[in-house]
Amino acid sequence: QVQLVESGGGSVQAGGSLRLSCAASGGTLSSYGVGWFRQAPGLEREFVAAITRTGSISGSISKYADSVKGRFTIFRDNAKNTMYLQMNNLKPEDTAVYYCAADPAITIWTMNFHARYAYWGQGTQVTVSS
């Protein structure tokens, strides 16, 4: 059973950048589809970005929410068993708790649904001020 630990959150001004990390233990992260979700106070958890597992038939495919497309990048470092979310040109509306998630059964059709992920990190706060 894989355990996930996020890091890299913090406070930045609008236009700034942050890189979130999600380190895995107890499992090989490349065998899992992985994603990032976020939740702002009073709102539901929403999809941010995801990438299918390494070696899937269709290749590793990434997907982004429209609100972050062109600003955020999800990527893996399989040697470090870690995945990342590079966030550039941050906006105040990006403020939320960010969670990483993993599941071995994630496909390109399910990767943006949080209910499809079995394993979650504890979350890391990102605050963007105007």
Tab-separated table of N, CA, C and O in Angstrom:
chain	number	residue	atom	x	y	z
A	1	GLN	N	0.849	-1.175	0.000
A	1	GLN	CA	0.000	0.000	0.000
A	1	GLN	C	0.893	1.235	0.000
A	1	GLN	O	1.714	1.427	0.874
A	2	VAL	N	0.688	2.090	-0.972
A	2	VAL	CA	1.556	3.243	-1.120
A	2	VAL	C	1.139	4.347	-0.156
A	2	VAL	O	-0.048	4.558	0.117
A	3	GLN	N	2.118	5.024	0.403
A	3	GLN	CA	1.888	6.216	1.226
A	3	GLN	C	2.442	7.428	0.478
A	3	GLN	O	3.502	7.344	-0.147
A	4	LEU	N	1.714	8.540	0.569
A	4	LEU	CA	2.078	9.752	-0.159
A	4	LEU	C	2.273	10.906	0.815
A	4	LEU	O	1.464	11.097	1.731
A	5	VAL	N	3.331	11.676	0.594
A	5	VAL	CA	3.606	12.837	1.436
A	5	VAL	C	3.900	14.035	0.538
A	5	VAL	O	4.858	14.017	-0.244
A	6	GLU	N	3.065	15.073	0.664
A	6	GLU	CA	3.261	16.293	-0.129
A	6	GLU	C	4.186	17.259	0.606
A	6	GLU	O	4.263	17.257	1.840
A	7	SER	N	4.816	18.096	-0.168
A	7	SER	CA	5.607	19.201	0.378
A	7	SER	C	5.697	20.287	-0.690
A	7	SER	O	5.337	20.058	-1.849
A	8	GLY	N	6.171	21.453	-0.272
A	8	GLY	CA	6.413	22.526	-1.235
A	8	GLY	C	5.385	23.634	-1.239
A	8	GLY	O	5.527	24.619	-1.967
A	9	GLY	N	4.333	23.491	-0.449
A	9	GLY	CA	3.350	24.563	-0.383
A	9	GLY	C	3.918	25.791	0.306
A	9	GLY	O	5.008	25.771	0.863
A	10	GLY	N	3.165	26.878	0.244
A	10	GLY	CA	3.612	28.108	0.876
A	10	GLY	C	2.788	29.285	0.417
A	10	GLY	O	1.719	29.118	-0.175
A	11	SER	N	3.302	30.465	0.715
A	11	SER	CA	2.623	31.706	0.347
A	11	SER	C	3.451	32.451	-0.677
A	11	SER	O	4.666	32.627	-0.488
A	12	VAL	N	2.806	32.881	-1.747
A	12	VAL	CA	3.477	33.637	-2.801
A	12	VAL	C	2.564	34.758	-3.268
A	12	VAL	O	1.353	34.709	-3.040
A	13	GLN	N	3.133	35.714	-3.947
A	13	GLN	CA	2.338	36.760	-4.571
A	13	GLN	C	1.885	36.311	-5.951
A	13	GLN	O	2.492	35.422	-6.565
A	14	ALA	N	0.835	36.911	-6.413
A	14	ALA	CA	0.321	36.611	-7.746
A	14	ALA	C	1.436	36.780	-8.773
A	14	ALA	O	2.232	37.722	-8.706
A	15	GLY	N	1.483	35.836	-9.702
A	15	GLY	CA	2.530	35.828	-10.707
A	15	GLY	C	3.728	34.976	-10.331
A	15	GLY	O	4.595	34.719	-11.174
A	16	GLY	N	3.784	34.567	-9.074
A	16	GLY	CA	4.906	33.763	-8.608
A	16	GLY	C	4.760	32.297	-8.960
A	16	GLY	O	3.805	31.880	-9.614
A	17	SER	N	5.729	31.516	-8.504
A	17	SER	CA	5.771	30.089	-8.810
A	17	SER	C	6.015	29.270	-7.547
A	17	SER	O	6.643	29.742	-6.598
A	18	LEU	N	5.512	28.063	-7.568
A	18	LEU	CA	5.788	27.068	-6.537
A	18	LEU	C	5.890	25.713	-7.208
A	18	LEU	O	5.261	25.476	-8.243
A	19	ARG	N	6.657	24.830	-6.596
A	19	ARG	CA	6.699	23.438	-7.050
A	19	ARG	C	6.295	22.548	-5.876
A	19	ARG	O	6.956	22.544	-4.830
A	20	LEU	N	5.228	21.815	-6.064
A	20	LEU	CA	4.776	20.840	-5.078
A	20	LEU	C	5.395	19.481	-5.385
A	20	LEU	O	5.518	19.099	-6.551
A	21	SER	N	5.747	18.773	-4.337
A	21	SER	CA	6.292	17.426	-4.463
A	21	SER	C	5.375	16.433	-3.779
A	21	SER	O	4.717	16.764	-2.782
A	22	CYS	N	5.355	15.234	-4.293
A	22	CYS	CA	4.587	14.143	-3.687
A	22	CYS	C	5.479	12.915	-3.692
A	22	CYS	O	5.674	12.286	-4.737
A	23	ALA	N	6.038	12.620	-2.531
A	23	ALA	CA	6.954	11.494	-2.403
A	23	ALA	C	6.193	10.249	-1.982
A	23	ALA	O	5.359	10.300	-1.065
A	24	ALA	N	6.488	9.146	-2.633
A	24	ALA	CA	5.791	7.892	-2.353
A	24	ALA	C	6.702	6.914	-1.629
A	24	ALA	O	7.910	6.877	-1.859
A	25	SER	N	6.093	6.120	-0.771
A	25	SER	CA	6.781	5.011	-0.122
A	25	SER	C	5.830	3.832	-0.045
A	25	SER	O	4.610	4.003	-0.113
A	26	GLY	N	6.392	2.631	0.052
A	26	GLY	CA	5.551	1.449	0.135
A	26	GLY	C	5.025	0.975	-1.198
A	26	GLY	O	4.208	0.048	-1.240
A	27	GLY	N	5.461	1.595	-2.278
A	27	GLY	CA	5.015	1.210	-3.609
A	27	GLY	C	5.784	1.972	-4.658
A	27	GLY	O	6.394	2.998	-4.360
A	28	THR	N	5.749	1.470	-5.877
A	28	THR	CA	6.455	2.111	-6.984
A	28	THR	C	5.492	3.039	-7.707
A	28	THR	O	4.551	2.590	-8.363
A	29	LEU	N	5.741	4.330	-7.601
A	29	LEU	CA	4.786	5.319	-8.088
A	29	LEU	C	4.573	5.239	-9.594
A	29	LEU	O	3.494	5.575	-10.090
A	30	SER	N	5.569	4.763	-10.322
A	30	SER	CA	5.424	4.658	-11.774
A	30	SER	C	4.342	3.660	-12.173
A	30	SER	O	3.849	3.695	-13.299
A	31	SER	N	3.955	2.790	-11.250
A	31	SER	CA	2.906	1.808	-11.520
A	31	SER	C	1.511	2.341	-11.231
A	31	SER	O	0.530	1.619	-11.370
A	32	TYR	N	1.447	3.597	-10.828
A	32	TYR	CA	0.179	4.212	-10.465
A	32	TYR	C	-0.127	5.397	-11.377
A	32	TYR	O	0.784	6.140	-11.765
A	33	GLY	N	-1.403	5.572	-11.688
A	33	GLY	CA	-1.824	6.859	-12.195
A	33	GLY	C	-1.828	7.824	-11.012
A	33	GLY	O	-2.217	7.442	-9.908
A	34	VAL	N	-1.394	9.039	-11.235
A	34	VAL	CA	-1.272	9.995	-10.139
A	34	VAL	C	-1.906	11.324	-10.531
A	34	VAL	O	-1.953	11.683	-11.711
A	35	GLY	N	-2.378	12.018	-9.532
A	35	GLY	CA	-3.038	13.283	-9.812
A	35	GLY	C	-2.882	14.264	-8.679
A	35	GLY	O	-2.479	13.916	-7.570
A	36	TRP	N	-3.214	15.507	-8.985
A	36	TRP	CA	-3.292	16.581	-8.014
A	36	TRP	C	-4.717	17.135	-7.997
A	36	TRP	O	-5.302	17.370	-9.060
A	37	PHE	N	-5.212	17.321	-6.806
A	37	PHE	CA	-6.518	17.931	-6.602
A	37	PHE	C	-6.343	19.060	-5.593
A	37	PHE	O	-5.358	19.105	-4.862
A	38	ARG	N	-7.314	19.965	-5.555
A	38	ARG	CA	-7.235	21.044	-4.579
A	38	ARG	C	-8.621	21.326	-4.010
A	38	ARG	O	-9.637	21.034	-4.639
A	39	GLN	N	-8.600	21.899	-2.811
A	39	GLN	CA	-9.858	22.220	-2.148
A	39	GLN	C	-9.716	23.535	-1.413
A	39	GLN	O	-8.847	23.667	-0.530
A	40	ALA	N	-10.544	24.486	-1.808
A	40	ALA	CA	-10.590	25.775	-1.145
A	40	ALA	C	-11.692	25.729	-0.084
A	40	ALA	O	-12.626	24.923	-0.188
A	41	PRO	N	-11.627	26.589	0.929
A	41	PRO	CA	-12.644	26.576	1.991
A	41	PRO	C	-14.052	26.736	1.435
A	41	PRO	O	-14.312	27.616	0.616
A	42	GLY	N	-14.932	25.852	1.875
A	42	GLY	CA	-16.324	25.926	1.457
A	42	GLY	C	-16.621	25.371	0.085
A	42	GLY	O	-17.775	25.378	-0.350
A	43	LEU	N	-15.591	24.890	-0.587
A	43	LEU	CA	-15.785	24.359	-1.934
A	43	LEU	C	-15.452	22.881	-1.988
A	43	LEU	O	-14.779	22.350	-1.113
A	44	GLU	N	-15.930	22.231	-3.040
A	44	GLU	CA	-15.621	20.813	-3.210
A	44	GLU	C	-14.195	20.630	-3.738
A	44	GLU	O	-13.616	21.537	-4.331
A	45	ARG	N	-13.680	19.437	-3.512
A	45	ARG	CA	-12.368	19.113	-4.037
A	45	ARG	C	-12.442	19.086	-5.563
A	45	ARG	O	-13.354	18.484	-6.140
A	46	GLU	N	-11.475	19.744	-6.216
A	46	GLU	CA	-11.519	19.819	-7.665
A	46	GLU	C	-10.231	19.295	-8.288
A	46	GLU	O	-9.154	19.386	-7.706
A	47	PHE	N	-10.385	18.782	-9.476
A	47	PHE	CA	-9.279	18.255	-10.248
A	47	PHE	C	-8.352	19.372	-10.702
A	47	PHE	O	-8.817	20.435	-11.120
A	48	VAL	N	-7.052	19.108	-10.636
A	48	VAL	CA	-6.058	20.060	-11.119
A	48	VAL	C	-5.287	19.466	-12.305
A	48	VAL	O	-5.251	20.037	-13.387
A	49	ALA	N	-4.671	18.314	-12.079
A	49	ALA	CA	-3.849	17.685	-13.118
A	49	ALA	C	-3.639	16.226	-12.770
A	49	ALA	O	-3.713	15.842	-11.601
A	50	ALA	N	-3.380	15.420	-13.783
A	50	ALA	CA	-3.122	14.000	-13.543
A	50	ALA	C	-2.294	13.442	-14.690
A	50	ALA	O	-2.238	14.031	-15.786
A	51	ILE	N	-1.669	12.323	-14.420
A	51	ILE	CA	-0.873	11.644	-15.439
A	51	ILE	C	-1.031	10.146	-15.233
A	51	ILE	O	-1.031	9.656	-14.106
A	52	THR	N	-1.204	9.429	-16.337
A	52	THR	CA	-1.384	7.983	-16.235
A	52	THR	C	-0.058	7.306	-15.897
A	52	THR	O	1.011	7.915	-15.984
A	53	ARG	N	-0.144	6.043	-15.535
A	53	ARG	CA	1.054	5.334	-15.090
A	53	ARG	C	2.045	5.133	-16.233
A	53	ARG	O	1.673	5.086	-17.397
A	54	THR	N	3.293	5.045	-15.856
A	54	THR	CA	4.356	4.791	-16.819
A	54	THR	C	4.166	3.404	-17.415
A	54	THR	O	3.885	2.448	-16.688
A	55	GLY	N	4.275	3.302	-18.741
A	55	GLY	CA	4.211	1.999	-19.370
A	55	GLY	C	2.821	1.546	-19.733
A	55	GLY	O	2.642	0.423	-20.189
A	56	SER	N	1.825	2.394	-19.574
A	56	SER	CA	0.479	2.010	-19.995
A	56	SER	C	0.446	1.915	-21.522
A	56	SER	O	1.273	2.492	-22.216
A	57	ILE	N	-0.530	1.182	-22.027
A	57	ILE	CA	-0.579	0.891	-23.459
A	57	ILE	C	-0.574	2.164	-24.294
A	57	ILE	O	0.088	2.263	-25.327
A	58	SER	N	-1.287	3.165	-23.829
A	58	SER	CA	-1.402	4.419	-24.588
A	58	SER	C	-0.265	5.373	-24.293
A	58	SER	O	-0.247	6.484	-24.795
A	59	GLY	N	0.724	4.916	-23.514
A	59	GLY	CA	1.784	5.838	-23.126
A	59	GLY	C	1.330	6.676	-21.954
A	59	GLY	O	0.184	6.617	-21.537
A	60	SER	N	2.220	7.447	-21.403
A	60	SER	CA	1.916	8.263	-20.240
A	60	SER	C	1.221	9.532	-20.716
A	60	SER	O	1.800	10.324	-21.457
A	61	ILE	N	-0.013	9.727	-20.303
A	61	ILE	CA	-0.822	10.849	-20.777
A	61	ILE	C	-1.153	11.753	-19.609
A	61	ILE	O	-1.527	11.277	-18.526
A	62	SER	N	-1.021	13.034	-19.818
A	62	SER	CA	-1.359	13.998	-18.779
A	62	SER	C	-2.598	14.782	-19.185
A	62	SER	O	-2.911	14.924	-20.367
A	63	LYS	N	-3.290	15.258	-18.179
A	63	LYS	CA	-4.505	16.034	-18.386
A	63	LYS	C	-4.536	17.149	-17.358
A	63	LYS	O	-4.075	16.975	-16.230
A	64	TYR	N	-5.093	18.294	-17.743
A	64	TYR	CA	-5.145	19.462	-16.872
A	64	TYR	C	-6.541	20.066	-16.845
A	64	TYR	O	-7.265	20.026	-17.837
A	65	ALA	N	-6.875	20.627	-15.707
A	65	ALA	CA	-8.085	21.447	-15.646
A	65	ALA	C	-7.874	22.679	-16.518
A	65	ALA	O	-6.756	23.197	-16.626
A	66	ASP	N	-8.949	23.151	-17.115
A	66	ASP	CA	-8.844	24.325	-17.994
A	66	ASP	C	-8.274	25.532	-17.254
A	66	ASP	O	-7.557	26.345	-17.839
A	67	SER	N	-8.579	25.628	-15.969
A	67	SER	CA	-8.160	26.795	-15.194
A	67	SER	C	-6.652	26.861	-14.971
A	67	SER	O	-6.128	27.926	-14.626
A	68	VAL	N	-5.958	25.738	-15.151
A	68	VAL	CA	-4.508	25.729	-14.906
A	68	VAL	C	-3.709	25.411	-16.152
A	68	VAL	O	-2.470	25.462	-16.122
A	69	LYS	N	-4.379	25.092	-17.231
A	69	LYS	CA	-3.695	24.703	-18.465
A	69	LYS	C	-2.776	25.834	-18.928
A	69	LYS	O	-3.182	26.994	-18.975
A	70	GLY	N	-1.545	25.462	-19.263
A	70	GLY	CA	-0.570	26.447	-19.696
A	70	GLY	C	0.204	27.080	-18.560
A	70	GLY	O	1.209	27.768	-18.798
A	71	ARG	N	-0.244	26.885	-17.318
A	71	ARG	CA	0.452	27.449	-16.156
A	71	ARG	C	1.055	26.363	-15.267
A	71	ARG	O	2.104	26.580	-14.657
A	72	PHE	N	0.400	25.231	-15.168
A	72	PHE	CA	0.842	24.137	-14.298
A	72	PHE	C	1.360	22.982	-15.161
A	72	PHE	O	0.860	22.737	-16.253
A	73	THR	N	2.331	22.263	-14.605
A	73	THR	CA	2.865	21.073	-15.265
A	73	THR	C	3.018	19.953	-14.247
A	73	THR	O	3.626	20.156	-13.192
A	74	ILE	N	2.481	18.797	-14.576
A	74	ILE	CA	2.645	17.617	-13.736
A	74	ILE	C	3.714	16.738	-14.368
A	74	ILE	O	3.737	16.550	-15.582
A	75	PHE	N	4.609	16.226	-13.543
A	75	PHE	CA	5.630	15.327	-14.068
A	75	PHE	C	6.145	14.430	-12.954
A	75	PHE	O	5.927	14.685	-11.778
A	76	ARG	N	6.821	13.368	-13.373
A	76	ARG	CA	7.349	12.376	-12.434
A	76	ARG	C	8.879	12.349	-12.487
A	76	ARG	O	9.470	12.656	-13.504
A	77	ASP	N	9.461	11.914	-11.386
A	77	ASP	CA	10.853	11.476	-11.364
A	77	ASP	C	10.824	10.059	-10.814
A	77	ASP	O	10.783	9.858	-9.592
A	78	ASN	N	10.816	9.086	-11.707
A	78	ASN	CA	10.668	7.695	-11.265
A	78	ASN	C	11.847	7.251	-10.392
A	78	ASN	O	11.681	6.419	-9.483
A	79	ALA	N	13.028	7.771	-10.656
A	79	ALA	CA	14.198	7.396	-9.861
A	79	ALA	C	14.027	7.819	-8.402
A	79	ALA	O	14.550	7.170	-7.491
A	80	LYS	N	13.300	8.909	-8.176
A	80	LYS	CA	13.074	9.400	-6.814
A	80	LYS	C	11.726	8.948	-6.265
A	80	LYS	O	11.373	9.306	-5.139
A	81	ASN	N	10.958	8.213	-7.088
A	81	ASN	CA	9.630	7.762	-6.672
A	81	ASN	C	8.769	8.947	-6.221
A	81	ASN	O	8.062	8.880	-5.203
A	82	THR	N	8.840	10.004	-6.977
A	82	THR	CA	8.200	11.263	-6.612
A	82	THR	C	7.540	11.869	-7.844
A	82	THR	O	8.038	11.712	-8.960
A	83	MET	N	6.419	12.527	-7.621
A	83	MET	CA	5.835	13.296	-8.701
A	83	MET	C	5.680	14.739	-8.238
A	83	MET	O	5.699	15.030	-7.029
A	84	TYR	N	5.534	15.628	-9.202
A	84	TYR	CA	5.608	17.058	-8.934
A	84	TYR	C	4.473	17.798	-9.632
A	84	TYR	O	3.901	17.328	-10.612
A	85	LEU	N	4.200	18.979	-9.115
A	85	LEU	CA	3.318	19.916	-9.793
A	85	LEU	C	4.036	21.262	-9.818
A	85	LEU	O	4.178	21.907	-8.770
A	86	GLN	N	4.507	21.640	-10.982
A	86	GLN	CA	5.131	22.940	-11.157
A	86	GLN	C	4.027	23.950	-11.447
A	86	GLN	O	3.286	23.788	-12.417
A	87	MET	N	3.943	24.977	-10.625
A	87	MET	CA	2.877	25.973	-10.752
A	87	MET	C	3.497	27.329	-11.029
A	87	MET	O	4.235	27.853	-10.191
A	88	ASN	N	3.214	27.859	-12.195
A	88	ASN	CA	3.733	29.171	-12.601
A	88	ASN	C	2.587	30.154	-12.768
A	88	ASN	O	1.431	29.760	-12.925
A	89	ASN	N	2.930	31.422	-12.741
A	89	ASN	CA	1.936	32.486	-12.929
A	89	ASN	C	0.727	32.258	-12.021
A	89	ASN	O	-0.424	32.272	-12.466
A	90	LEU	N	0.998	32.050	-10.759
A	90	LEU	CA	-0.064	31.757	-9.807
A	90	LEU	C	-1.011	32.932	-9.641
A	90	LEU	O	-0.605	34.107	-9.734
A	91	LYS	N	-2.263	32.592	-9.398
A	91	LYS	CA	-3.327	33.587	-9.235
A	91	LYS	C	-3.979	33.410	-7.868
A	91	LYS	O	-3.943	32.299	-7.310
A	92	PRO	N	-4.596	34.445	-7.326
A	92	PRO	CA	-5.247	34.309	-6.024
A	92	PRO	C	-6.275	33.175	-5.998
A	92	PRO	O	-6.433	32.508	-4.963
A	93	GLU	N	-6.923	32.918	-7.110
A	93	GLU	CA	-7.913	31.842	-7.157
A	93	GLU	C	-7.291	30.452	-7.118
A	93	GLU	O	-8.011	29.447	-7.029
A	94	ASP	N	-5.975	30.362	-7.163
A	94	ASP	CA	-5.298	29.081	-6.995
A	94	ASP	C	-5.123	28.715	-5.516
A	94	ASP	O	-4.667	27.614	-5.197
A	95	THR	N	-5.468	29.636	-4.635
A	95	THR	CA	-5.337	29.392	-3.202
A	95	THR	C	-6.216	28.231	-2.768
A	95	THR	O	-7.422	28.211	-3.020
A	96	ALA	N	-5.594	27.230	-2.136
A	96	ALA	CA	-6.313	26.021	-1.713
A	96	ALA	C	-5.330	25.095	-1.008
A	96	ALA	O	-4.118	25.333	-1.014
A	97	VAL	N	-5.885	24.047	-0.431
A	97	VAL	CA	-5.063	22.920	0.011
A	97	VAL	C	-4.932	21.972	-1.180
A	97	VAL	O	-5.934	21.588	-1.781
A	98	TYR	N	-3.708	21.620	-1.494
A	98	TYR	CA	-3.430	20.749	-2.634
A	98	TYR	C	-3.112	19.344	-2.136
A	98	TYR	O	-2.315	19.161	-1.217
A	99	TYR	N	-3.741	18.368	-2.769
A	99	TYR	CA	-3.567	16.965	-2.407
A	99	TYR	C	-3.039	16.184	-3.604
A	99	TYR	O	-3.512	16.380	-4.730
A	100	CYS	N	-2.093	15.290	-3.353
A	100	CYS	CA	-1.731	14.345	-4.391
A	100	CYS	C	-2.458	13.033	-4.133
A	100	CYS	O	-2.823	12.713	-2.988
A	101	ALA	N	-2.677	12.296	-5.198
A	101	ALA	CA	-3.432	11.059	-5.116
A	101	ALA	C	-2.869	10.062	-6.106
A	101	ALA	O	-2.271	10.446	-7.116
A	102	ALA	N	-3.075	8.777	-5.827
A	102	ALA	CA	-2.557	7.719	-6.690
A	102	ALA	C	-3.505	6.535	-6.685
A	102	ALA	O	-4.198	6.274	-5.689
A	103	ASP	N	-3.525	5.843	-7.794
A	103	ASP	CA	-4.299	4.608	-7.893
A	103	ASP	C	-3.765	3.814	-9.074
A	103	ASP	O	-3.528	4.387	-10.141
A	104	PRO	N	-3.619	2.504	-8.932
A	104	PRO	CA	-3.070	1.709	-10.030
A	104	PRO	C	-4.027	1.522	-11.200
A	104	PRO	O	-3.609	1.138	-12.288
A	105	ALA	N	-5.312	1.813	-10.981
A	105	ALA	CA	-6.311	1.544	-12.017
A	105	ALA	C	-6.735	2.792	-12.793
A	105	ALA	O	-7.669	2.729	-13.585
A	106	ILE	N	-6.056	3.900	-12.567
A	106	ILE	CA	-6.438	5.136	-13.243
A	106	ILE	C	-6.210	5.028	-14.750
A	106	ILE	O	-5.175	4.528	-15.203
A	107	THR	N	-7.196	5.492	-15.517
A	107	THR	CA	-7.091	5.533	-16.970
A	107	THR	C	-7.324	6.965	-17.451
A	107	THR	O	-7.652	7.851	-16.671
A	108	ILE	N	-7.210	7.142	-18.749
A	108	ILE	CA	-7.431	8.487	-19.290
A	108	ILE	C	-8.892	8.907	-19.122
A	108	ILE	O	-9.195	10.097	-19.177
A	109	TRP	N	-9.786	7.946	-18.896
A	109	TRP	CA	-11.205	8.280	-18.725
A	109	TRP	C	-11.574	8.569	-17.270
A	109	TRP	O	-12.629	9.116	-16.999
A	110	THR	N	-10.719	8.151	-16.334
A	110	THR	CA	-11.050	8.314	-14.917
A	110	THR	C	-10.115	9.246	-14.181
A	110	THR	O	-10.325	9.540	-13.009
A	111	MET	N	-9.092	9.737	-14.832
A	111	MET	CA	-8.013	10.426	-14.147
A	111	MET	C	-8.427	11.737	-13.512
A	111	MET	O	-7.723	12.229	-12.623
A	112	ASN	N	-9.533	12.337	-13.911
A	112	ASN	CA	-9.942	13.601	-13.326
A	112	ASN	C	-11.051	13.454	-12.278
A	112	ASN	O	-11.615	14.457	-11.827
A	113	PHE	N	-11.331	12.230	-11.862
A	113	PHE	CA	-12.370	11.987	-10.850
A	113	PHE	C	-11.725	11.598	-9.525
A	113	PHE	O	-11.115	10.534	-9.400
A	114	HIS	N	-11.878	12.432	-8.506
A	114	HIS	CA	-11.171	12.166	-7.255
A	114	HIS	C	-11.625	10.868	-6.609
A	114	HIS	O	-10.855	10.208	-5.914
A	115	ALA	N	-12.877	10.459	-6.840
A	115	ALA	CA	-13.380	9.233	-6.221
A	115	ALA	C	-12.686	7.978	-6.737
A	115	ALA	O	-12.792	6.911	-6.119
A	116	ARG	N	-11.964	8.106	-7.841
A	116	ARG	CA	-11.291	6.945	-8.425
A	116	ARG	C	-9.910	6.697	-7.835
A	116	ARG	O	-9.261	5.727	-8.189
A	117	TYR	N	-9.467	7.578	-6.971
A	117	TYR	CA	-8.140	7.443	-6.379
A	117	TYR	C	-8.246	6.851	-4.978
A	117	TYR	O	-8.975	7.373	-4.127
A	118	ALA	N	-7.473	5.799	-4.717
A	118	ALA	CA	-7.540	5.135	-3.420
A	118	ALA	C	-6.568	5.720	-2.402
A	118	ALA	O	-6.812	5.625	-1.192
A	119	TYR	N	-5.490	6.306	-2.864
A	119	TYR	CA	-4.419	6.724	-1.956
A	119	TYR	C	-4.229	8.230	-2.048
A	119	TYR	O	-4.136	8.782	-3.144
A	120	TRP	N	-4.126	8.862	-0.885
A	120	TRP	CA	-4.064	10.309	-0.807
A	120	TRP	C	-2.970	10.753	0.163
A	120	TRP	O	-2.701	10.096	1.163
A	121	GLY	N	-2.386	11.907	-0.153
A	121	GLY	CA	-1.505	12.558	0.790
A	121	GLY	C	-2.306	13.395	1.770
A	121	GLY	O	-3.537	13.481	1.692
A	122	GLN	N	-1.598	14.052	2.683
A	122	GLN	CA	-2.247	14.796	3.750
A	122	GLN	C	-2.610	16.217	3.336
A	122	GLN	O	-3.365	16.889	4.041
A	123	GLY	N	-2.079	16.676	2.230
A	123	GLY	CA	-2.380	18.011	1.734
A	123	GLY	C	-1.325	19.027	2.117
A	123	GLY	O	-0.654	18.896	3.147
A	124	THR	N	-1.176	20.030	1.269
A	124	THR	CA	-0.252	21.123	1.541
A	124	THR	C	-0.931	22.432	1.108
A	124	THR	O	-1.549	22.499	0.050
A	125	GLN	N	-0.806	23.449	1.945
A	125	GLN	CA	-1.494	24.719	1.703
A	125	GLN	C	-0.723	25.569	0.713
A	125	GLN	O	0.496	25.757	0.843
A	126	VAL	N	-1.460	26.104	-0.255
A	126	VAL	CA	-0.911	27.092	-1.183
A	126	VAL	C	-1.752	28.355	-1.056
A	126	VAL	O	-2.977	28.302	-1.194
A	127	THR	N	-1.101	29.474	-0.778
A	127	THR	CA	-1.794	30.743	-0.634
A	127	THR	C	-1.172	31.755	-1.588
A	127	THR	O	0.038	31.977	-1.553
A	128	VAL	N	-2.014	32.342	-2.425
A	128	VAL	CA	-1.541	33.316	-3.408
A	128	VAL	C	-2.199	34.652	-3.102
A	128	VAL	O	-3.423	34.753	-3.103
A	129	SER	N	-1.402	35.647	-2.850
A	129	SER	CA	-1.928	36.974	-2.515
A	129	SER	C	-1.837	37.900	-3.726
A	129	SER	O	-0.941	37.777	-4.560
A	130	SER	N	-2.788	38.819	-3.782
A	130	SER	CA	-2.843	39.738	-4.933
A	130	SER	C	-1.967	40.959	-4.702
A	130	SER	O	-1.473	41.196	-3.624
